[in-house]
Short mmCIF file of C-alpha atoms in Angstrom, two decimals:
data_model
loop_
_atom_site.label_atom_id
_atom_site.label_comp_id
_atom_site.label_asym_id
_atom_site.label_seq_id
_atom_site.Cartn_x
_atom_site.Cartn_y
_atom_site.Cartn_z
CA UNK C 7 -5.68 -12.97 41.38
CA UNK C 8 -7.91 -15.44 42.98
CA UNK C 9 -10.42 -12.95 44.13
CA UNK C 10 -11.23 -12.10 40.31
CA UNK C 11 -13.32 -15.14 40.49
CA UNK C 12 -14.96 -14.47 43.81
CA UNK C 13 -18.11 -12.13 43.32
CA UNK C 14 -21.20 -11.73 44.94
CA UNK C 15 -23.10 -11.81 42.15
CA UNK C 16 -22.73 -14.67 38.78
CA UNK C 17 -21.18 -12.90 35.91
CA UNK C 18 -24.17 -13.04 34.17
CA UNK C 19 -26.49 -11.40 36.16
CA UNK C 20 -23.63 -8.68 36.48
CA UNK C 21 -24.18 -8.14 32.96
CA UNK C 22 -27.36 -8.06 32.44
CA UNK C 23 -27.95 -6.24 35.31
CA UNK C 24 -25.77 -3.67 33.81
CA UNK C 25 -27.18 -3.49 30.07
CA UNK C 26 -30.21 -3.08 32.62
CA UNK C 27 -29.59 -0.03 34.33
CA UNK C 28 -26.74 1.86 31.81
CA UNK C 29 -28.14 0.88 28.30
CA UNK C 30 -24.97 0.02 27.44
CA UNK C 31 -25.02 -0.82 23.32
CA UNK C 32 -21.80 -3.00 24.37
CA UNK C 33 -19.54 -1.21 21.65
CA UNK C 34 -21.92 -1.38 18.91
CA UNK C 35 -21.93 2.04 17.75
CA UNK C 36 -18.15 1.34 17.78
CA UNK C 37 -18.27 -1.90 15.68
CA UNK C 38 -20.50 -0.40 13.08
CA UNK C 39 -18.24 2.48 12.98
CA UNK C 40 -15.45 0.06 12.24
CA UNK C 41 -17.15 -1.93 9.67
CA UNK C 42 -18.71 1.04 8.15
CA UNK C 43 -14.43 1.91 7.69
CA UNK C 44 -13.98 -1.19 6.44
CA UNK C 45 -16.33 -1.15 3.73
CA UNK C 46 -14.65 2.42 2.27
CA UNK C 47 -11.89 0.96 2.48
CA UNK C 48 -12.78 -1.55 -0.18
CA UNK C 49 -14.33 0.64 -2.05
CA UNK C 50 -11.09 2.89 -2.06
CA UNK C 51 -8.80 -0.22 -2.90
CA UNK C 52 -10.99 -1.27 -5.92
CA UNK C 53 -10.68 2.37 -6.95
CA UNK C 54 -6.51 2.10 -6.70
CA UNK C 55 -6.47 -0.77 -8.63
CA UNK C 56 -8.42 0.62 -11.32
CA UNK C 57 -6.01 3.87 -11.14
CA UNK C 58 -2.89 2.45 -11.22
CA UNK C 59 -3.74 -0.41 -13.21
CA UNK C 60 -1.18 -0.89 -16.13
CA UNK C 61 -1.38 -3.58 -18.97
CA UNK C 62 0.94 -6.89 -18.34
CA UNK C 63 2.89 -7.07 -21.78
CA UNK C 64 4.77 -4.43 -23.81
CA UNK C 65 3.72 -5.96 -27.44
CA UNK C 66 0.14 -4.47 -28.61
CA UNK C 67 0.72 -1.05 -25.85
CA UNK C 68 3.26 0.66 -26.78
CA UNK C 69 0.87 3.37 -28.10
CA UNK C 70 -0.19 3.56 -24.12
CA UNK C 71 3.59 4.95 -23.20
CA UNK C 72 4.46 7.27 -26.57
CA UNK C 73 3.32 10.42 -27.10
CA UNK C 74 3.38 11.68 -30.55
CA UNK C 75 2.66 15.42 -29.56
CA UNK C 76 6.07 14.97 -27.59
CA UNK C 77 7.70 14.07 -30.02
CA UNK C 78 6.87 16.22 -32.06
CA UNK C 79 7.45 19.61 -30.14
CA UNK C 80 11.04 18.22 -29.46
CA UNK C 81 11.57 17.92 -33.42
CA UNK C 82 10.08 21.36 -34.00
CA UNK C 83 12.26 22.96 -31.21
CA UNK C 84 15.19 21.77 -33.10
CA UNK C 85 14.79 23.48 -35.84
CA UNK C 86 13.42 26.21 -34.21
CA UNK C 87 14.34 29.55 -35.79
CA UNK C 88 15.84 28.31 -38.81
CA UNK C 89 18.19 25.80 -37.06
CA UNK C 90 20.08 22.94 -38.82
CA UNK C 91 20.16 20.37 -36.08
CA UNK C 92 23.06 17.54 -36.80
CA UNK C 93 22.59 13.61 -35.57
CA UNK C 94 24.26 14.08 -32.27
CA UNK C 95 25.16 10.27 -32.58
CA UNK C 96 26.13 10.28 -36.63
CA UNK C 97 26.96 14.06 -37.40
CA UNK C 98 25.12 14.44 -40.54
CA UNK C 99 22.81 17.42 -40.63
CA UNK C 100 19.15 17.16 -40.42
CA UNK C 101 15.98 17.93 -42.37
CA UNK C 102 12.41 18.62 -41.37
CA UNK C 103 10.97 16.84 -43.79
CA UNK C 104 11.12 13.89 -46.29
CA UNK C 105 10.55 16.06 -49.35
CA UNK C 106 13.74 18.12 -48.25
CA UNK C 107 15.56 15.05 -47.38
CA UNK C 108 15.25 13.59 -50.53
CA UNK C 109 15.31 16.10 -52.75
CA UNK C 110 18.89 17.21 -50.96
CA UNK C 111 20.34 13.79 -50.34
CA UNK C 112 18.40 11.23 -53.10
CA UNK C 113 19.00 7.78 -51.89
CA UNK C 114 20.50 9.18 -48.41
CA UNK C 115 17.74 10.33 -47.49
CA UNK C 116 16.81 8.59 -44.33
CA UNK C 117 20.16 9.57 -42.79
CA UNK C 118 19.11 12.78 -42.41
CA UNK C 119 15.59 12.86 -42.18
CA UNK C 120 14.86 14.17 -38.39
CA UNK C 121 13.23 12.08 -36.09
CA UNK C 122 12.60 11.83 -32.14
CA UNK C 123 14.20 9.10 -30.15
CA UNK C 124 13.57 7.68 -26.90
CA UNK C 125 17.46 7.94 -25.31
CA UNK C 126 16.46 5.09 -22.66
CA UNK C 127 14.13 3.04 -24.33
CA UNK C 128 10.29 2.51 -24.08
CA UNK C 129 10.08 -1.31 -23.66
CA UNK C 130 13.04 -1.06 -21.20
CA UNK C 131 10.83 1.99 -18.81
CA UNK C 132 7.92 -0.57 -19.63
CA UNK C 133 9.96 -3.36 -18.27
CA UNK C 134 10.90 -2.04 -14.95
CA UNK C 135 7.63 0.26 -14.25
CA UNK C 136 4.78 -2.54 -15.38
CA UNK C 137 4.61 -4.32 -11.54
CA UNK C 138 4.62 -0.74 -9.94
CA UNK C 139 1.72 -0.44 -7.70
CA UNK C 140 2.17 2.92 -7.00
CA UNK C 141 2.66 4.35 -10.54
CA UNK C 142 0.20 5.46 -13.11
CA UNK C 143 0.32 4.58 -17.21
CA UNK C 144 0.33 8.53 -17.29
CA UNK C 145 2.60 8.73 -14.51
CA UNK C 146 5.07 6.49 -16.98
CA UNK C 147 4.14 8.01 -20.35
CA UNK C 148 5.32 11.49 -19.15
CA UNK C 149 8.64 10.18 -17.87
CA UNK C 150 9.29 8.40 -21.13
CA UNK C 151 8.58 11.23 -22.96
CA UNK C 152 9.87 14.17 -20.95
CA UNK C 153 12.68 15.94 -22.42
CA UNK C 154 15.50 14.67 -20.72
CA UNK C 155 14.11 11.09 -22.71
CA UNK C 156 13.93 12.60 -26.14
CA UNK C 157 16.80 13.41 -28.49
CA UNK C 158 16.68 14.52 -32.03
CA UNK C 159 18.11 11.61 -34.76
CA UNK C 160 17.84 10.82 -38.00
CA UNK C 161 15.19 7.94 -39.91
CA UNK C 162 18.22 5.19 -40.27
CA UNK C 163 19.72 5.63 -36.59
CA UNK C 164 15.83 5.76 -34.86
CA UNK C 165 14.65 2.35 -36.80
CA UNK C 166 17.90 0.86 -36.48
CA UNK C 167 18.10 1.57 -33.12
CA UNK C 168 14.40 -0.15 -32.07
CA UNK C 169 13.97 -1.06 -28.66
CA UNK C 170 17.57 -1.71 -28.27
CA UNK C 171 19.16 0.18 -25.43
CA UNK C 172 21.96 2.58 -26.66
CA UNK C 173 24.53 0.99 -25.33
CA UNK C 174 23.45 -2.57 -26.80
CA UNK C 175 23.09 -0.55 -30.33
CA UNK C 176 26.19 1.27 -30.24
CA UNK C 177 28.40 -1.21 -29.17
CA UNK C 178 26.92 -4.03 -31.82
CA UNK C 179 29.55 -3.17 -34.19
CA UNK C 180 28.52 -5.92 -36.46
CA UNK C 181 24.86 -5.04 -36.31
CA UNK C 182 26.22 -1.36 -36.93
CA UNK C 183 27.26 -2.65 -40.51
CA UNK C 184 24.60 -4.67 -41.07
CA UNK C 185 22.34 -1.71 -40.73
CA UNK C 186 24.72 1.18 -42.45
CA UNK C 187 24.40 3.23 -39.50
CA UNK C 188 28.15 5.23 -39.34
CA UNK C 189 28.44 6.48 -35.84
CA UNK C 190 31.13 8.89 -34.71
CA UNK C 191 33.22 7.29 -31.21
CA UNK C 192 32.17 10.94 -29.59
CA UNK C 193 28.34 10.06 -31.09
CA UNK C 194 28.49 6.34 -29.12
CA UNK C 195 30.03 8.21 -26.34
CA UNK C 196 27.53 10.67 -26.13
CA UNK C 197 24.77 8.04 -27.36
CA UNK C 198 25.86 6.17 -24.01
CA UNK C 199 25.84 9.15 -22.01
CA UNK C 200 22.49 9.97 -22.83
CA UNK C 201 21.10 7.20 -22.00
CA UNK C 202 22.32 7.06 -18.75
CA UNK C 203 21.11 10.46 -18.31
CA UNK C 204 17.46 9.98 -19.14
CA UNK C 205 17.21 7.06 -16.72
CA UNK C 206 18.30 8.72 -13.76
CA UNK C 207 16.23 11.80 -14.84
CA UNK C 208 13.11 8.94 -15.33
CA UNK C 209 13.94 7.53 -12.42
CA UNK C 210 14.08 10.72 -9.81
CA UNK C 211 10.55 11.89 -11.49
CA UNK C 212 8.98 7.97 -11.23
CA UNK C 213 10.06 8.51 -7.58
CA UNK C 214 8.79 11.92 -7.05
CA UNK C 215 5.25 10.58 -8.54
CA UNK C 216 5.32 7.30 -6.45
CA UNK C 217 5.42 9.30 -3.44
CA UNK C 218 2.78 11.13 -4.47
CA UNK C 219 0.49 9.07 -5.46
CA UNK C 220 0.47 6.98 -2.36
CA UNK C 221 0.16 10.38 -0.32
CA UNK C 222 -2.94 11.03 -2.79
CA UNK C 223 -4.33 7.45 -2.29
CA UNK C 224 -3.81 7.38 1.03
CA UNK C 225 -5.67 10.95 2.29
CA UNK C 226 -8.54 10.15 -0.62
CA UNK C 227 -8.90 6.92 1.12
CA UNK C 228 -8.72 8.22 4.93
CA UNK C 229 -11.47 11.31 4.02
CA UNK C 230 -13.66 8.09 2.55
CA UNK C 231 -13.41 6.31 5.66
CA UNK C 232 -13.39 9.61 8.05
CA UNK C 233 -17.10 10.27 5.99
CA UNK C 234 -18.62 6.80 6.69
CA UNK C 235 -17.41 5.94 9.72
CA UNK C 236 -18.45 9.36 11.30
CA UNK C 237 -21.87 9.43 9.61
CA UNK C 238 -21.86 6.01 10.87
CA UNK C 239 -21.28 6.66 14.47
CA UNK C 240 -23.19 10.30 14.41
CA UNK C 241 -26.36 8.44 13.39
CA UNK C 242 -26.22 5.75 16.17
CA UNK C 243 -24.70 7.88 18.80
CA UNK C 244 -27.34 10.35 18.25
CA UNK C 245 -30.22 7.43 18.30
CA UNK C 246 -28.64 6.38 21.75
CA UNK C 247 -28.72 9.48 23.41
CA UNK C 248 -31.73 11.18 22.39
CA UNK C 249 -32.90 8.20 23.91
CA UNK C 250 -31.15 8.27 26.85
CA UNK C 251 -32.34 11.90 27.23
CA UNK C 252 -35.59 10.86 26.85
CA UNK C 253 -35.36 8.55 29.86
CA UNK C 254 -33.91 11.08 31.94
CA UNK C 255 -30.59 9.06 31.95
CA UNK C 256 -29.06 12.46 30.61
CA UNK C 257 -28.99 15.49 30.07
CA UNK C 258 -29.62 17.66 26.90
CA UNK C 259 -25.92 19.34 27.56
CA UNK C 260 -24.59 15.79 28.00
CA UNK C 261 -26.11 14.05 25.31
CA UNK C 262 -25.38 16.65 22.64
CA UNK C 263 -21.40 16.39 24.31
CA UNK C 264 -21.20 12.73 23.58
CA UNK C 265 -22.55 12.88 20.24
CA UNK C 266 -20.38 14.75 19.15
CA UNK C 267 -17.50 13.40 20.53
CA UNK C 268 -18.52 9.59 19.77
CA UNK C 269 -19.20 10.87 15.92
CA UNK C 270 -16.14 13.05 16.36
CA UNK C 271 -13.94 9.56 17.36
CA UNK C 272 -15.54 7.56 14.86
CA UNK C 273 -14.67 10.00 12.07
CA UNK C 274 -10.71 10.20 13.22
CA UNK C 275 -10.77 6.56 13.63
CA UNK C 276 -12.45 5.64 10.21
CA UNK C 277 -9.58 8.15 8.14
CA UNK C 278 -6.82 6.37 9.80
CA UNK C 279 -7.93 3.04 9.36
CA UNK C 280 -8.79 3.83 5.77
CA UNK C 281 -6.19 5.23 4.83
CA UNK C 282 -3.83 3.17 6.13
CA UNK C 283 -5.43 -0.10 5.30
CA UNK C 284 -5.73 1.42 1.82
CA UNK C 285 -2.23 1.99 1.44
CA UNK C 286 -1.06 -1.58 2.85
CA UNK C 287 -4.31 -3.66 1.19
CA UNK C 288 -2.85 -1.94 -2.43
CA UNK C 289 0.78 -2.71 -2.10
CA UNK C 290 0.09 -6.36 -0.78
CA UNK C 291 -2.12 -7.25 -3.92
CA UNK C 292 0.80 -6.64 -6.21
CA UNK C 293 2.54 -9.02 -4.25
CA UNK C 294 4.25 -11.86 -6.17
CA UNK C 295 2.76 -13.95 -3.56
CA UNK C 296 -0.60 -15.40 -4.35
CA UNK C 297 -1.10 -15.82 -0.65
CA UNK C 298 -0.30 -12.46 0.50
CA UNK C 299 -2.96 -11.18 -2.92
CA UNK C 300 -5.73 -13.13 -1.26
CA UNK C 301 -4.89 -11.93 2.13
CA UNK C 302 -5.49 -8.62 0.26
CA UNK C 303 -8.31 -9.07 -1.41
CA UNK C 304 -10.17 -10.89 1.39
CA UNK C 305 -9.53 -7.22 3.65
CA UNK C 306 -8.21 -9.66 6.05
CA UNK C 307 -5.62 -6.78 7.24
CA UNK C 308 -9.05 -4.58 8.07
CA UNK C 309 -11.33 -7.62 9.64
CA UNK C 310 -8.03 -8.02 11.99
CA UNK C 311 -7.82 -4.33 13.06
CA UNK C 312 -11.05 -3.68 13.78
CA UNK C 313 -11.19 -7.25 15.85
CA UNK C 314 -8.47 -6.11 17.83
CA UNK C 315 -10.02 -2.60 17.89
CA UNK C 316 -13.48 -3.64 19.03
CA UNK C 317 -12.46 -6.70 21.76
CA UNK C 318 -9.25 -4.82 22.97
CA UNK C 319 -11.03 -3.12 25.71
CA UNK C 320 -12.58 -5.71 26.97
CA UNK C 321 -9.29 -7.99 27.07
CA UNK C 322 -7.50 -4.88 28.42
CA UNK C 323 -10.25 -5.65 31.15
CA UNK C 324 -9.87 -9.01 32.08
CA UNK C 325 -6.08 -8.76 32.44
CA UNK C 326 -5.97 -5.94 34.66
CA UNK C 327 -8.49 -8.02 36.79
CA UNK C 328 -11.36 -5.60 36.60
CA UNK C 329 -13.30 -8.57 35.02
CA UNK C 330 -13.14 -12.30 35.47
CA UNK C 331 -12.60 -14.82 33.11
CA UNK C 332 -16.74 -16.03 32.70
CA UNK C 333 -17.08 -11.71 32.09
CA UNK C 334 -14.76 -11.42 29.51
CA UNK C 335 -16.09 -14.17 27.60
CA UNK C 336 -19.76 -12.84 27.37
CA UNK C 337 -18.57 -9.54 26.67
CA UNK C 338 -16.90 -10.96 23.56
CA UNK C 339 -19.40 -13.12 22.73
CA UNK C 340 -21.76 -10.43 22.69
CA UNK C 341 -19.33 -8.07 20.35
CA UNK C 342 -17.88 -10.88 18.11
CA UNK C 343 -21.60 -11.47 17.31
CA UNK C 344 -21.71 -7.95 16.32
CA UNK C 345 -19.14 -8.12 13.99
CA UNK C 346 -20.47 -11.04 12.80
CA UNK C 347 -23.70 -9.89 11.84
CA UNK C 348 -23.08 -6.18 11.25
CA UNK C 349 -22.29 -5.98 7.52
CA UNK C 350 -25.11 -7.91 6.80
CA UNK C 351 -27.75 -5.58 8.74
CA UNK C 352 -25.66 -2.55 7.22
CA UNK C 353 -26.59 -4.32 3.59
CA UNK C 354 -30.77 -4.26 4.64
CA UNK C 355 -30.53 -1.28 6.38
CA UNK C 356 -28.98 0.70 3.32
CA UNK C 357 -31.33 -1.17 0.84
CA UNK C 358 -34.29 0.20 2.91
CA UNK C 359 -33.44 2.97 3.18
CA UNK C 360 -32.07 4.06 -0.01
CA UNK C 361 -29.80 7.49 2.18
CA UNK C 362 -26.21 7.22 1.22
CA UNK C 363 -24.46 5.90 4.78
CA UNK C 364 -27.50 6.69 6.93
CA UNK C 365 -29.52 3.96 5.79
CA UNK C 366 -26.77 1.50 6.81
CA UNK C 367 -26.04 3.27 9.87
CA UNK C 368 -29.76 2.43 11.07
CA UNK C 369 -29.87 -1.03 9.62
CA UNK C 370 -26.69 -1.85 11.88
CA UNK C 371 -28.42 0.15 14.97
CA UNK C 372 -31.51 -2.46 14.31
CA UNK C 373 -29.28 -5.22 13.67
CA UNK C 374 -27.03 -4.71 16.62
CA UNK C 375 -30.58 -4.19 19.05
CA UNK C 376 -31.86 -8.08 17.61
CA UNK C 377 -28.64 -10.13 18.12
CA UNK C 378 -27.53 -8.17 21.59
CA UNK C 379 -31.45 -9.05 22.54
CA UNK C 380 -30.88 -12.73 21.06
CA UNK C 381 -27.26 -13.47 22.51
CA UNK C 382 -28.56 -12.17 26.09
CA UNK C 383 -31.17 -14.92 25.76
CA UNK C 384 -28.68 -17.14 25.50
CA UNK C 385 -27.04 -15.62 28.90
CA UNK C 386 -30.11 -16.20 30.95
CA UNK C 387 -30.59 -19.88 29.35
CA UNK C 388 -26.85 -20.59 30.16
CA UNK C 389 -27.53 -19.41 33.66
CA UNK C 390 -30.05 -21.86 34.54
CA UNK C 391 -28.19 -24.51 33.93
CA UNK C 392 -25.23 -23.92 36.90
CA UNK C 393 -23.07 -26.85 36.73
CA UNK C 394 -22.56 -28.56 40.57
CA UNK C 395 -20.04 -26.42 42.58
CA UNK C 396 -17.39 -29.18 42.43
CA UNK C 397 -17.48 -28.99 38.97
CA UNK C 398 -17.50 -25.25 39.11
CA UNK C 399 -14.79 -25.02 41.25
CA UNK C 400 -12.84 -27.30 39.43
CA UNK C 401 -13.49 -25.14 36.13
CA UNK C 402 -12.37 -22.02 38.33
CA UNK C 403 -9.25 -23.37 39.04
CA UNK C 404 -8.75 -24.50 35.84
CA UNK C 405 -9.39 -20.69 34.27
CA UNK C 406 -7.13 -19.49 37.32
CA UNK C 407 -4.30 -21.54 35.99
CA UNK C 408 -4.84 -21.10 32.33
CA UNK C 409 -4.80 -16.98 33.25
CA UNK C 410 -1.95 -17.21 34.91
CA UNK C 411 0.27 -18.85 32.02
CA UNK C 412 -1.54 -16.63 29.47
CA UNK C 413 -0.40 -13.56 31.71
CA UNK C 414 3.40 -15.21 31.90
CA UNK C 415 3.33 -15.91 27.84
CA UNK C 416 2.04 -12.06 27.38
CA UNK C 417 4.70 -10.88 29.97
CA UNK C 418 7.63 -13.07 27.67
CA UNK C 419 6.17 -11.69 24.56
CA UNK C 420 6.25 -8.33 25.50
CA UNK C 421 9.79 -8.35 26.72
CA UNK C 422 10.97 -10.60 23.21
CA UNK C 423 8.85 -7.61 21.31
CA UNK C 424 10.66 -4.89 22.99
CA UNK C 425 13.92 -6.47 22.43
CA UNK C 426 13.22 -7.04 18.94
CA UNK C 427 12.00 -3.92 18.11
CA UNK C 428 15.22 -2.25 20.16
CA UNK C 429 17.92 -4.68 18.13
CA UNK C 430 15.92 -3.42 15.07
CA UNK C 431 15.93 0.36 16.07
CA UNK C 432 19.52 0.38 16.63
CA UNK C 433 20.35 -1.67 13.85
CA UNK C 434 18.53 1.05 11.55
CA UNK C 435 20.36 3.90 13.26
CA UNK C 436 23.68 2.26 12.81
CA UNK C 437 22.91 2.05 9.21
CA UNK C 438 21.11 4.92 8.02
CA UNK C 439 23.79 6.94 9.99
CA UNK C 440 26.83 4.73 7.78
CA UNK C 441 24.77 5.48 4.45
CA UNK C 442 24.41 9.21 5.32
CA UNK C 443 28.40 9.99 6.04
CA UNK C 444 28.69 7.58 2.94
CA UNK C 445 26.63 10.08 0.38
CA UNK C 446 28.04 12.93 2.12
CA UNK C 447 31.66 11.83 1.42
CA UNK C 448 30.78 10.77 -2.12
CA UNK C 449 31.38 6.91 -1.25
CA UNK C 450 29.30 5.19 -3.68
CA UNK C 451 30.34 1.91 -2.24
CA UNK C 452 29.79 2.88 0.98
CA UNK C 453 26.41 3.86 0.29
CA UNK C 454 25.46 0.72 -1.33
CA UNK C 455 26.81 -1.75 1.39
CA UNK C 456 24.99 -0.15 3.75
CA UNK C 457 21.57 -0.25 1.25
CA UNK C 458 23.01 -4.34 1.28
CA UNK C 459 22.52 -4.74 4.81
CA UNK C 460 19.34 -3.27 4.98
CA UNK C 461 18.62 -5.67 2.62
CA UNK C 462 20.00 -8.56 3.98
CA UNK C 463 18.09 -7.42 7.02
CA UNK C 464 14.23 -7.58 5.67
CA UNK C 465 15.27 -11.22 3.83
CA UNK C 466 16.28 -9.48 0.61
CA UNK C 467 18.90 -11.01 -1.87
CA UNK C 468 21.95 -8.84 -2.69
CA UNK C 469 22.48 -8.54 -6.01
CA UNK C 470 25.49 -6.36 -6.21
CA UNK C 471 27.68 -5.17 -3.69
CA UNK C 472 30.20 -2.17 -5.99
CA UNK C 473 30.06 0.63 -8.08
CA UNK C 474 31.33 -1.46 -10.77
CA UNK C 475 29.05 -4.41 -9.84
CA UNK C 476 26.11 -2.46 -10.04
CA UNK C 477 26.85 -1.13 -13.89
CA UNK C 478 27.56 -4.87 -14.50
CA UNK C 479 24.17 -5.99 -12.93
CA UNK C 480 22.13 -2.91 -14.83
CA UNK C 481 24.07 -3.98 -18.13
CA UNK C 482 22.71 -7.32 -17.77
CA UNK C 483 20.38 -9.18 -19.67
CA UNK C 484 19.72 -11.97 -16.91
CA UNK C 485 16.05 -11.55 -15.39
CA UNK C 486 15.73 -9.00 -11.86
CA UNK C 487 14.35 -11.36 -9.24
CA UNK C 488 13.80 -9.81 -5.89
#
C-alpha cells in the first residue's frame, strides 16, 4: 500500500503529461451525457405531473369523475327492447321518462322514474384515488362509470341515496323514513352486494391502469433520455475523434468504432437513468413528506447518480491502488468541475445555437475544453509551490493512514450491506412463499398476516390483522393514515 505513494514522477505532472499525449477529455463527453439525461428527465417529470395531476377536493369536480353518456347508455340498455326494468333495491317498476312516470303514477312519480346510480359511490372512488400518483382523472372517471359501477334505480332511491355509501343508506333505517324510500331486505341485500362488487371490480381495473401507466411513463421517459443523452454523446464523441484522426492518433476504422459505441453507451445509459429517475422523482413528489417533495423536485435523486456515475471510476481507481491519493483528487477535481459547470455551458451552447440537443451538446464540448484548460492551470500553479519534504512526508503518512481506515470502513460496510440485503432476501422469500400457499388454500387470514409483516417490515402501521377486521376497518368512518 505504501508504494501507491512512491512514484517517479509528482502526480501532477503524471496528469498532465497524460491529457498531453492521450487527449484525454477526462470523462467529459460522459458528464455531458449524464447531465444532458438529467435534464429529460425533468422535462419528463414536469410532464407526469401535469398527466396525472388530479384536483385536491371533491366539492366543485364532481363533473370531472361522471359521465353522463354512461349513464345514459346503461338507462337505455335497460329498457332495451321494450323492457320494464324494476328498482332492484325497491321493486317498483320503472319508466323512461317523467311524462310516463307521472302520467302512470301522479304524485309517485319519482319512485319510478329510472335513473343511473353509482353502486360504490363517486366521492368515496374520489376519496381513495385523489393522492394516486400513478392514476389519471380519466383513468378514475372510467372506473366510476364502468358498468360493473352503474345500476339502474329510480328518482327517490338515487337522490336519497347521495354520496352515501349503500351500506350507510340502507342500513339508516331512520333516514329510510325520513326520506320515504321502502326498500325490500333482498333490495338492501342486494344494494350491499353491489356495492361491494363494483369496488373490487374498480379496484382490479385502477390496478390494471396503475401498472400501466407507470410502464408508459417510465419507457416515454427512458426513449427521452436515450434521445438526448445519445445525441449528446454522438456529437462530442464524434468532435473528439475526428480530431484525433486528424492528428494521426487514430484511425478512420477506429474512430468511426468508438463513436459509435461512446454514442451507443450514452444512449443506453441516458434511457435507464431517465426512466428510472422518472419513475422514482414522480412517486417521491406525492410524498406526504415535504422533505422527500423537495428532494424531488430539486432532481437530487439524478445529481446523485450521475455523481456517483461520473467519479466512480476514478474512486474504483484509487482503491485498487492504480492511483494514489494526490491522483484521485485532481481527477475529481477536474470532473466535479465539470459537473459543476456543464448545465450552464449546455444553456449558451443551446441558445447559440438554436439545434434541438446539438446546440447544447457543443456548448458543453466548449464549456468542458475552458474549465479542464482553467482547472489544469491551477495544477501547474499548485505544483510550484511543493511544500518541504518533512511536511510532505508527514501529509503522506497522514493520507496512508486515512486510506487505510477508509478501506477498513468500506470493507465493514460491504459485509453489514450484504448481510442486510441477505436477512432482507430471505425474509421476503419466507413471506411471499406463506402468502402464496395462503391464496392458494383460500386463507384470507393467512394472506393478510403475511401482507402485515411485510408491512411491519418497511415501517408500515397495521391496521387490521382478520377477515372480519378488515370489513370493520373498510366500514369505518375514522380517517386512513398510512
Amino acid at each position: 500500500m505504501f508504494g501507491l505513494f512512491k512514484k517517479k514522477k509528482q502526480p501532477t505532472e503524471a496528469l498532465i503529461e497524460k491529457d498531453e499525449h492521450t487527449g484525454s477529455d477526462n470523462g467529459a463527453a460522459d458528464i455531458a451525457a449524464r447531465t444532458a439525461s438529467n435534464q429529460a428527465t425533468q422535462i419528463q417529470m414536469q410532464k407526469a405531473a401535469q398527466t396525472f395531476a388530479k384536483p385536491s377536493q371533491y366539492t366543485g369536480n364532481r363533473n370531472l369523475f361522471d359521465s353522463g353518456a354512461a349513464k345514459r347508455n346503461a338507462k337505455m340498455q335497460a329498457f332495451a327492447n321494450g323492457q320494464k326494468p324494476i328498482d332492484p333495491y325497491t321493486g317498483a317498476e320503472l319508466e323512461l321518462t317523467k311524462k310516463a312516470a307521472k302520467a302512470k303514477y301522479g304524485a309517485d312519480w319519482t319512485k319510478h322514474l329510472a335513473e343511473t346510480d353509482h353502486a360504490f359511490s363517486l366521492e368515496e372512488i374520489f376519496n381513495q384515488t385523489h393522492n394516486d400518483p400513478w392514476l389519471k382523472t380519466e383513468n378514475v372517471r372510467n372506473a366510476a362509470n364502468s358498468e360493473d359501477n352503474l345500476r339502474v334505480t329510480s328518482r327517490s332511491f338515487n337522490n336519497a341515496k347521495r354520496s352515501r355509501t349503500n351500506r350507510e343508506f340502507v342500513e339508516n333505517d331512520e333516514y329510510l323514513n325520513r326520506t320515504g324510500v321502502e326498500m325490500t331486505e333482498e333490495g338492501k341485500r342486494r344494494a350491499i352486494e353491489d356495492e361491494e362488487y363494483a369496488r373490487q371490480s374498480i379496484g382490479k381495473q385502477l390496478g390494471s391502469d396503475r401498472i400501466e401507466n407507470v410502464v408508459r411513463t417510465g419507457h416515454n421517459a427512458g426513449m427521452a433520455g436515450a434521445e438526448y443523452a445519445g445525441v449528446t454523446g454522438l456529437t462530442m464523441s464524434s468532435i473528439n475523434n475526428v480530431t484525433a484522426l486528424l492528428n494521426g492518433k487514430k484511425s478512420a476504422e477506429e474512430a468511426i468504432a468508438d463513436t459509435v459505441a461512446q454514442s451507443g453507451k450514452a444512449a443506453v445509459d441516458g434511457y435507464v437513468m431517465s426512466s428510472s429517475l422518472t419513475v422514482l422523482g414522480h412517486q417521491m413528489s406525492s410524498s406526504s413528506s415535504k422533505f422527500i417533495r423537495n428532494l424531488a423536485d430539486a432532481n437530487v435523486p439524478g445529481k446523485v447518480v450521475t455523481a456517483v456515475m461520473v467519479t466512480g471510476d476514478t474512486l474504483a481507481k484509487w482503491g485498487s491502488g492504480e492511483i494514489t491519493t494526490q491522483e484521485c483528487m485532481i481527477e475529481l477535481g477536474d470532473k466535479g468541475l465539470n459537473m459543476a459547470t456543464m448545465g450552464y455551458f449546455m444553456a449558451i451552447g443551446q441558445a447559440a445555437i438554436p439545434i434541438p440537443i446539438v446546440g447544447g451538446a457543443i456548448g458543453a464540448m466548449v464549456g468542458s475544453t475552458l474549465t479542464s484548460g482553467y482547472y489544469q492551470e491551477l495544477i501547474h500553479i499548485l505544483k510550484d509551490r511543493e511544500v518541504e519534504h518533512q511536511e510532505r512526508m508527514r501529509l503522506i503518512a497522514e493520507s496512508e493512514q486515512a486510506a487505510e481506515e477508509t478501506r477498513q470502513f468500506n470493507e465493514q460496510l460491504r459485509q453489514y450491506r450484504d448481510q442486510y440485503f441477505a436477512e432482507c432476501h430471505e425474509f421476503f422469500d419466507t413471506t411471499l412463499s406463506t402468502m402464496q400457499f395462503a391464496y392458494e388454500t383460500g386463507d384470507a387470514d393467512g394472506v393478510i398476516h403475511a401482507a402485515n409483516k411485510i408491512t411491519e417490515k418497511l415501517g408500515g402501521n397495521v391496521q387490521y390483522e382478520t377477515v372480519d377486521e378488515f370489513e370493520d376497518f373498510l366500514d369505518s368512518d375514522e380517517p386512513f393514515v398510512l
